[in-house]
Amino acid sequence: MNETNKGVSLAAACLITFVFTAPILWMVLAAFKTINDIYAIPPVWLPDFTYLENFTLLLSENWQFLLNSTVVTLCATLLCLAFALPAAFGLVYFQFRAQNFVADWILSTRMMPPIAAAVPLYMVFNGAGMLDTIPALVLVYAGFNLPFAIWVAMSFFRNIPREIIEAARVEGCSWWQTFRIVALPLAKSGIATVATFVFIFAWNELLLALFLTTREAKTFPVVISSFSTVTKTYWELISAATIIQILPPVIFTILMQRHIVSGLTMGAVKN
């Protein structure tokens, strides 16, 4: 009976895995096909993987927008961390009235969907002459990810033994020195986790970029959405662009994997 259950579980796992990976596999194969191959009947299952015309055409016309996405995402991630880490440290170790209220209020701001603020943000940046600019997107992406980053960072700072922080203060360190020299190195795994999530959120954001950009600061997700029109859908370009879109988060996550695993398990077991 146990062997039967194991076989059924394995078959179910394989089926579920296939269902979720089949669209990704189709996309990867379509990126190397011509438009005729995509619509061919009977279907062309294995394309010519040396056919790179889709990628060449895509990057030759849209490399600037890919660069925009890279600059915006990196700058937004760094700006978000620059504000989130000190704020999280202060909310954990500073004692003041309404401390819990401030922390809860910060979290509540993350509950608002970003699209709800699209029109007010458009009016603000239009009045400031910042529409269709990279600094506008950096500020927006950093701002919307800030509550999440603060709350996640708070959980990692709480796992630092308070005795270490108190010892640094007794030795004469200022709060800034304690934060920079003691707390940050001890929470580096948590910082890597926060940075990874903020990077992914900023890299994949679409709706606000659609509202706030037209040409100069347009990001790569906006480019991908433009390949589906009322009259035609360019599946070969969408597939190639999607592969390019998912590579940076995958590479970034792999590079940070060791720190992310350590950060996610930090404090999971208490003595």
C-alpha positions as YAML, in Angstrom:
chain: A
units: angstrom
residues:
- id: 1
  name: MET
  ca: [0.00, 0.00, 0.00]
- id: 2
  name: ASN
  ca: [2.81, 2.37, 0.84]
- id: 3
  name: GLU
  ca: [4.48, 1.68, -2.51]
- id: 4
  name: THR
  ca: [1.18, 2.38, -4.26]
- id: 5
  name: ASN
  ca: [0.78, 5.68, -2.42]
- id: 6
  name: LYS
  ca: [4.31, 6.65, -3.32]
- id: 7
  name: GLY
  ca: [3.66, 5.85, -6.97]
- id: 8
  name: VAL
  ca: [0.45, 7.88, -7.01]
- id: 9
  name: SER
  ca: [2.17, 10.81, -5.27]
- id: 10
  name: LEU
  ca: [5.05, 10.69, -7.73]
- id: 11
  name: ALA
  ca: [2.69, 10.59, -10.71]
- id: 12
  name: ALA
  ca: [0.68, 13.50, -9.30]
- id: 13
  name: ALA
  ca: [3.85, 15.50, -8.69]
- id: 14
  name: CYS
  ca: [5.06, 14.85, -12.24]
- id: 15
  name: LEU
  ca: [1.68, 15.87, -13.67]
- id: 16
  name: ILE
  ca: [1.56, 19.10, -11.67]
- id: 17
  name: THR
  ca: [5.15, 19.89, -12.61]
- id: 18
  name: PHE
  ca: [4.38, 19.36, -16.28]
- id: 19
  name: VAL
  ca: [1.28, 21.57, -16.13]
- id: 20
  name: PHE
  ca: [3.23, 24.46, -14.62]
- id: 21
  name: THR
  ca: [6.37, 24.06, -16.73]
- id: 22
  name: ALA
  ca: [4.69, 23.41, -20.09]
- id: 23
  name: PRO
  ca: [4.01, 27.13, -20.81]
- id: 24
  name: ILE
  ca: [7.61, 27.98, -19.96]
- id: 25
  name: LEU
  ca: [8.88, 25.18, -22.20]
- id: 26
  name: TRP
  ca: [6.60, 26.35, -25.04]
- id: 27
  name: MET
  ca: [7.91, 29.91, -24.61]
- id: 28
  name: VAL
  ca: [11.55, 28.79, -24.73]
- id: 29
  name: LEU
  ca: [10.94, 26.75, -27.88]
- id: 30
  name: ALA
  ca: [8.92, 29.54, -29.54]
- id: 31
  name: ALA
  ca: [11.75, 32.02, -29.01]
- id: 32
  name: PHE
  ca: [13.83, 30.08, -31.56]
- id: 33
  name: LYS
  ca: [11.04, 29.63, -34.12]
- id: 34
  name: THR
  ca: [9.94, 31.70, -37.05]
- id: 35
  name: ILE
  ca: [6.36, 32.93, -37.13]
- id: 36
  name: ASN
  ca: [5.57, 30.24, -39.70]
- id: 37
  name: ASP
  ca: [6.93, 27.52, -37.42]
- id: 38
  name: ILE
  ca: [4.80, 28.76, -34.53]
- id: 39
  name: TYR
  ca: [1.57, 28.45, -36.51]
- id: 40
  name: ALA
  ca: [2.63, 25.36, -38.50]
- id: 41
  name: ILE
  ca: [0.32, 22.35, -38.67]
- id: 42
  name: PRO
  ca: [1.50, 19.76, -37.79]
- id: 43
  name: PRO
  ca: [3.46, 21.66, -35.14]
- id: 44
  name: VAL
  ca: [7.22, 22.05, -35.24]
- id: 45
  name: TRP
  ca: [8.25, 20.58, -31.91]
- id: 46
  name: LEU
  ca: [12.01, 21.17, -31.98]
- id: 47
  name: PRO
  ca: [13.16, 24.45, -33.50]
- id: 48
  name: ASP
  ca: [16.56, 25.34, -34.88]
- id: 49
  name: PHE
  ca: [18.32, 26.58, -31.75]
- id: 50
  name: THR
  ca: [20.87, 28.41, -33.89]
- id: 51
  name: TYR
  ca: [18.07, 30.67, -35.15]
- id: 52
  name: LEU
  ca: [18.66, 33.88, -33.18]
- id: 53
  name: GLU
  ca: [16.87, 36.32, -35.45]
- id: 54
  name: ASN
  ca: [14.14, 36.98, -32.87]
- id: 55
  name: PHE
  ca: [16.69, 37.99, -30.22]
- id: 56
  name: THR
  ca: [18.73, 40.02, -32.70]
- id: 57
  name: LEU
  ca: [15.70, 41.96, -33.94]
- id: 58
  name: LEU
  ca: [14.40, 42.48, -30.42]
- id: 59
  name: LEU
  ca: [17.63, 43.80, -28.93]
- id: 60
  name: SER
  ca: [18.57, 45.92, -31.93]
- id: 61
  name: GLU
  ca: [15.39, 47.97, -31.51]
- id: 62
  name: ASN
  ca: [14.83, 47.80, -27.75]
- id: 63
  name: TRP
  ca: [18.24, 47.58, -26.05]
- id: 64
  name: GLN
  ca: [17.75, 51.08, -24.61]
- id: 65
  name: PHE
  ca: [14.60, 50.00, -22.79]
- id: 66
  name: LEU
  ca: [16.38, 46.95, -21.37]
- id: 67
  name: LEU
  ca: [19.08, 49.31, -20.12]
- id: 68
  name: ASN
  ca: [16.36, 51.52, -18.60]
- id: 69
  name: SER
  ca: [14.97, 48.54, -16.69]
- id: 70
  name: THR
  ca: [18.43, 47.65, -15.40]
- id: 71
  name: VAL
  ca: [19.23, 51.18, -14.22]
- id: 72
  name: VAL
  ca: [15.82, 51.76, -12.66]
- id: 73
  name: THR
  ca: [15.80, 48.41, -10.85]
- id: 74
  name: LEU
  ca: [19.33, 48.69, -9.44]
- id: 75
  name: CYS
  ca: [18.88, 52.31, -8.35]
- id: 76
  name: ALA
  ca: [15.46, 51.61, -6.82]
- id: 77
  name: THR
  ca: [16.82, 48.60, -4.93]
- id: 78
  name: LEU
  ca: [19.77, 50.56, -3.53]
- id: 79
  name: LEU
  ca: [17.59, 53.56, -2.63]
- id: 80
  name: CYS
  ca: [15.03, 51.33, -0.97]
- id: 81
  name: LEU
  ca: [17.69, 49.57, 1.11]
- id: 82
  name: ALA
  ca: [19.29, 52.90, 2.06]
- id: 83
  name: PHE
  ca: [16.05, 53.97, 3.75]
- id: 84
  name: ALA
  ca: [14.64, 50.60, 4.82]
- id: 85
  name: LEU
  ca: [17.63, 49.28, 6.78]
- id: 86
  name: PRO
  ca: [18.08, 52.29, 9.12]
- id: 87
  name: ALA
  ca: [14.31, 52.52, 9.58]
- id: 88
  name: ALA
  ca: [14.04, 48.83, 10.45]
- id: 89
  name: PHE
  ca: [16.96, 49.06, 12.86]
- id: 90
  name: GLY
  ca: [15.42, 52.07, 14.59]
- id: 91
  name: LEU
  ca: [11.99, 50.45, 14.91]
- id: 92
  name: VAL
  ca: [13.56, 47.38, 16.52]
- id: 93
  name: TYR
  ca: [16.02, 48.98, 18.94]
- id: 94
  name: PHE
  ca: [14.68, 52.47, 19.66]
- id: 95
  name: GLN
  ca: [12.04, 52.66, 22.38]
- id: 96
  name: PHE
  ca: [9.40, 55.37, 21.93]
- id: 97
  name: ARG
  ca: [5.70, 55.82, 22.28]
- id: 98
  name: ALA
  ca: [3.59, 54.71, 19.34]
- id: 99
  name: GLN
  ca: [6.43, 52.42, 18.21]
- id: 100
  name: ASN
  ca: [4.04, 49.61, 17.34]
- id: 101
  name: PHE
  ca: [1.63, 52.04, 15.71]
- id: 102
  name: VAL
  ca: [4.36, 53.36, 13.40]
- id: 103
  name: ALA
  ca: [5.40, 49.84, 12.43]
- id: 104
  name: ASP
  ca: [1.79, 48.82, 11.73]
- id: 105
  name: TRP
  ca: [1.16, 52.02, 9.76]
- id: 106
  name: ILE
  ca: [4.19, 51.33, 7.56]
- id: 107
  name: LEU
  ca: [2.88, 47.84, 6.84]
- id: 108
  name: SER
  ca: [-0.62, 49.15, 6.07]
- id: 109
  name: THR
  ca: [0.72, 51.38, 3.30]
- id: 110
  name: ARG
  ca: [1.86, 48.24, 1.45]
- id: 111
  name: MET
  ca: [-1.72, 46.98, 1.35]
- id: 112
  name: MET
  ca: [-2.75, 49.65, -1.14]
- id: 113
  name: PRO
  ca: [-2.41, 48.41, -4.73]
- id: 114
  name: PRO
  ca: [0.12, 50.54, -6.62]
- id: 115
  name: ILE
  ca: [-2.30, 51.12, -9.49]
- id: 116
  name: ALA
  ca: [-4.57, 53.04, -7.09]
- id: 117
  name: ALA
  ca: [-1.90, 55.74, -6.85]
- id: 118
  name: ALA
  ca: [-1.19, 55.88, -10.59]
- id: 119
  name: VAL
  ca: [-3.32, 58.95, -11.35]
- id: 120
  name: PRO
  ca: [-2.09, 61.03, -8.35]
- id: 121
  name: LEU
  ca: [1.49, 60.09, -9.18]
- id: 122
  name: TYR
  ca: [0.94, 61.08, -12.80]
- id: 123
  name: MET
  ca: [-0.34, 64.50, -11.72]
- id: 124
  name: VAL
  ca: [2.53, 65.02, -9.27]
- id: 125
  name: PHE
  ca: [5.27, 64.09, -11.72]
- id: 126
  name: ASN
  ca: [3.57, 65.99, -14.54]
- id: 127
  name: GLY
  ca: [3.56, 69.11, -12.40]
- id: 128
  name: ALA
  ca: [7.19, 68.57, -11.46]
- id: 129
  name: GLY
  ca: [8.24, 67.98, -15.08]
- id: 130
  name: MET
  ca: [9.41, 64.45, -14.27]
- id: 131
  name: LEU
  ca: [7.11, 62.38, -16.46]
- id: 132
  name: ASP
  ca: [8.91, 59.84, -18.61]
- id: 133
  name: THR
  ca: [12.11, 60.10, -16.59]
- id: 134
  name: ILE
  ca: [14.19, 57.44, -14.88]
- id: 135
  name: PRO
  ca: [14.38, 59.33, -11.53]
- id: 136
  name: ALA
  ca: [10.57, 59.29, -11.34]
- id: 137
  name: LEU
  ca: [10.45, 55.51, -11.73]
- id: 138
  name: VAL
  ca: [13.28, 55.04, -9.23]
- id: 139
  name: LEU
  ca: [11.40, 57.08, -6.61]
- id: 140
  name: VAL
  ca: [8.12, 55.26, -7.24]
- id: 141
  name: TYR
  ca: [9.60, 51.75, -7.21]
- id: 142
  name: ALA
  ca: [11.68, 52.45, -4.11]
- id: 143
  name: GLY
  ca: [8.71, 54.02, -2.34]
- id: 144
  name: PHE
  ca: [6.28, 51.20, -3.02]
- id: 145
  name: ASN
  ca: [8.78, 48.54, -1.97]
- id: 146
  name: LEU
  ca: [9.89, 50.43, 1.15]
- id: 147
  name: PRO
  ca: [7.19, 49.12, 3.57]
- id: 148
  name: PHE
  ca: [7.85, 45.52, 2.56]
- id: 149
  name: ALA
  ca: [11.62, 45.99, 2.86]
- id: 150
  name: ILE
  ca: [11.29, 47.60, 6.31]
- id: 151
  name: TRP
  ca: [9.14, 44.83, 7.71]
- id: 152
  name: VAL
  ca: [11.29, 42.02, 6.37]
- id: 153
  name: ALA
  ca: [14.47, 43.74, 7.58]
- id: 154
  name: MET
  ca: [12.92, 44.20, 11.03]
- id: 155
  name: SER
  ca: [12.55, 40.45, 11.39]
- id: 156
  name: PHE
  ca: [16.26, 39.96, 10.73]
- id: 157
  name: PHE
  ca: [17.39, 42.71, 13.08]
- id: 158
  name: ARG
  ca: [15.24, 41.17, 15.84]
- id: 159
  name: ASN
  ca: [17.25, 37.96, 15.51]
- id: 160
  name: ILE
  ca: [20.50, 39.73, 16.40]
- id: 161
  name: PRO
  ca: [21.14, 39.13, 20.12]
- id: 162
  name: ARG
  ca: [20.31, 42.36, 21.93]
- id: 163
  name: GLU
  ca: [23.35, 41.80, 24.16]
- id: 164
  name: ILE
  ca: [25.63, 42.42, 21.16]
- id: 165
  name: ILE
  ca: [23.98, 45.75, 20.44]
- id: 166
  name: GLU
  ca: [24.12, 46.74, 24.11]
- id: 167
  name: ALA
  ca: [27.81, 45.75, 24.30]
- id: 168
  name: ALA
  ca: [28.60, 47.99, 21.33]
- id: 169
  name: ARG
  ca: [26.80, 50.87, 22.99]
- id: 170
  name: VAL
  ca: [28.67, 50.28, 26.27]
- id: 171
  name: GLU
  ca: [31.97, 50.34, 24.36]
- id: 172
  name: GLY
  ca: [31.16, 53.86, 23.20]
- id: 173
  name: CYS
  ca: [29.70, 53.28, 19.73]
- id: 174
  name: SER
  ca: [27.10, 55.74, 18.59]
- id: 175
  name: TRP
  ca: [23.82, 54.41, 17.25]
- id: 176
  name: TRP
  ca: [25.04, 55.00, 13.70]
- id: 177
  name: GLN
  ca: [28.30, 53.14, 14.38]
- id: 178
  name: THR
  ca: [26.38, 50.30, 16.03]
- id: 179
  name: PHE
  ca: [24.13, 50.05, 12.99]
- id: 180
  name: ARG
  ca: [26.92, 50.26, 10.43]
- id: 181
  name: ILE
  ca: [29.69, 48.27, 12.11]
- id: 182
  name: VAL
  ca: [27.75, 45.72, 14.17]
- id: 183
  name: ALA
  ca: [24.19, 45.24, 12.94]
- id: 184
  name: LEU
  ca: [24.68, 45.31, 9.17]
- id: 185
  name: PRO
  ca: [27.40, 42.60, 9.02]
- id: 186
  name: LEU
  ca: [25.35, 40.36, 11.31]
- id: 187
  name: ALA
  ca: [22.24, 40.80, 9.17]
- id: 188
  name: LYS
  ca: [23.91, 40.47, 5.77]
- id: 189
  name: SER
  ca: [21.92, 37.33, 4.92]
- id: 190
  name: GLY
  ca: [18.72, 39.16, 5.66]
- id: 191
  name: ILE
  ca: [19.85, 42.15, 3.61]
- id: 192
  name: ALA
  ca: [20.49, 39.84, 0.65]
- id: 193
  name: THR
  ca: [16.99, 38.41, 1.02]
- id: 194
  name: VAL
  ca: [15.40, 41.85, 1.11]
- id: 195
  name: ALA
  ca: [17.48, 43.06, -1.83]
- id: 196
  name: THR
  ca: [16.46, 40.03, -3.91]
- id: 197
  name: PHE
  ca: [12.74, 40.52, -3.35]
- id: 198
  name: VAL
  ca: [12.92, 44.27, -4.01]
- id: 199
  name: PHE
  ca: [14.94, 43.63, -7.16]
- id: 200
  name: ILE
  ca: [12.37, 41.15, -8.47]
- id: 201
  name: PHE
  ca: [9.40, 43.39, -7.65]
- id: 202
  name: ALA
  ca: [10.98, 46.41, -9.32]
- id: 203
  name: TRP
  ca: [12.23, 44.48, -12.35]
- id: 204
  name: ASN
  ca: [8.82, 42.99, -13.14]
- id: 205
  name: GLU
  ca: [6.65, 46.06, -12.45]
- id: 206
  name: LEU
  ca: [4.48, 47.05, -15.43]
- id: 207
  name: LEU
  ca: [1.39, 49.11, -14.60]
- id: 208
  name: LEU
  ca: [3.09, 52.17, -13.10]
- id: 209
  name: ALA
  ca: [5.64, 52.17, -15.91]
- id: 210
  name: LEU
  ca: [2.76, 52.23, -18.41]
- id: 211
  name: PHE
  ca: [1.30, 55.30, -16.69]
- id: 212
  name: LEU
  ca: [4.48, 57.26, -16.07]
- id: 213
  name: THR
  ca: [6.52, 56.65, -19.22]
- id: 214
  name: THR
  ca: [6.02, 57.11, -22.93]
- id: 215
  name: ARG
  ca: [9.34, 56.73, -24.73]
- id: 216
  name: GLU
  ca: [12.53, 57.91, -23.03]
- id: 217
  name: ALA
  ca: [12.20, 56.02, -19.71]
- id: 218
  name: LYS
  ca: [10.10, 53.10, -20.96]
- id: 219
  name: THR
  ca: [11.06, 49.81, -19.33]
- id: 220
  name: PHE
  ca: [11.34, 46.35, -20.82]
- id: 221
  name: PRO
  ca: [8.02, 44.98, -19.42]
- id: 222
  name: VAL
  ca: [6.26, 47.81, -21.27]
- id: 223
  name: VAL
  ca: [8.02, 46.72, -24.45]
- id: 224
  name: ILE
  ca: [6.78, 43.15, -23.98]
- id: 225
  name: SER
  ca: [3.19, 44.33, -23.55]
- id: 226
  name: SER
  ca: [3.41, 46.27, -26.82]
- id: 227
  name: PHE
  ca: [3.90, 43.07, -28.84]
- id: 228
  name: SER
  ca: [0.26, 42.14, -28.34]
- id: 229
  name: THR
  ca: [-1.98, 44.44, -30.39]
- id: 230
  name: VAL
  ca: [-5.60, 44.43, -31.49]
- id: 231
  name: THR
  ca: [-4.73, 43.03, -34.89]
- id: 232
  name: LYS
  ca: [-1.77, 40.75, -34.17]
- id: 233
  name: THR
  ca: [0.25, 39.07, -31.45]
- id: 234
  name: TYR
  ca: [3.98, 38.67, -32.12]
- id: 235
  name: TRP
  ca: [4.51, 35.40, -30.27]
- id: 236
  name: GLU
  ca: [8.08, 34.96, -31.44]
- id: 237
  name: LEU
  ca: [9.10, 38.37, -30.06]
- id: 238
  name: ILE
  ca: [7.10, 37.92, -26.85]
- id: 239
  name: SER
  ca: [8.83, 34.59, -26.25]
- id: 240
  name: ALA
  ca: [12.31, 35.98, -26.89]
- id: 241
  name: ALA
  ca: [11.62, 39.06, -24.75]
- id: 242
  name: THR
  ca: [10.24, 36.95, -21.90]
- id: 243
  name: ILE
  ca: [13.40, 34.84, -21.80]
- id: 244
  name: ILE
  ca: [15.48, 38.01, -21.59]
- id: 245
  name: GLN
  ca: [13.13, 39.37, -18.91]
- id: 246
  name: ILE
  ca: [13.41, 36.35, -16.60]
- id: 247
  name: LEU
  ca: [17.18, 35.90, -16.87]
- id: 248
  name: PRO
  ca: [18.34, 38.78, -14.60]
- id: 249
  name: PRO
  ca: [16.15, 37.78, -11.61]
- id: 250
  name: VAL
  ca: [17.23, 34.16, -12.01]
- id: 251
  name: ILE
  ca: [20.92, 35.10, -12.18]
- id: 252
  name: PHE
  ca: [20.57, 37.56, -9.27]
- id: 253
  name: THR
  ca: [18.81, 34.92, -7.15]
- id: 254
  name: ILE
  ca: [21.45, 32.30, -7.94]
- id: 255
  name: LEU
  ca: [24.23, 34.69, -6.94]
- id: 256
  name: MET
  ca: [22.42, 35.49, -3.68]
- id: 257
  name: GLN
  ca: [21.21, 31.94, -3.06]
- id: 258
  name: ARG
  ca: [23.53, 31.12, -0.19]
- id: 259
  name: HIS
  ca: [22.63, 34.30, 1.67]
- id: 260
  name: ILE
  ca: [18.92, 33.96, 0.88]
- id: 261
  name: VAL
  ca: [18.70, 30.42, 2.29]
- id: 262
  name: SER
  ca: [20.56, 31.51, 5.39]
- id: 263
  name: GLY
  ca: [18.36, 34.57, 5.73]
- id: 264
  name: LEU
  ca: [15.07, 32.73, 5.31]
- id: 265
  name: THR
  ca: [16.01, 30.19, 7.99]
- id: 266
  name: MET
  ca: [17.43, 32.77, 10.40]
- id: 267
  name: GLY
  ca: [15.59, 32.48, 13.70]
- id: 268
  name: ALA
  ca: [13.51, 29.52, 12.53]
- id: 269
  name: VAL
  ca: [14.74, 27.40, 15.46]
- id: 270
  name: LYS
  ca: [14.92, 28.70, 18.99]
- id: 271
  name: ASN
  ca: [16.84, 27.09, 21.76]
...
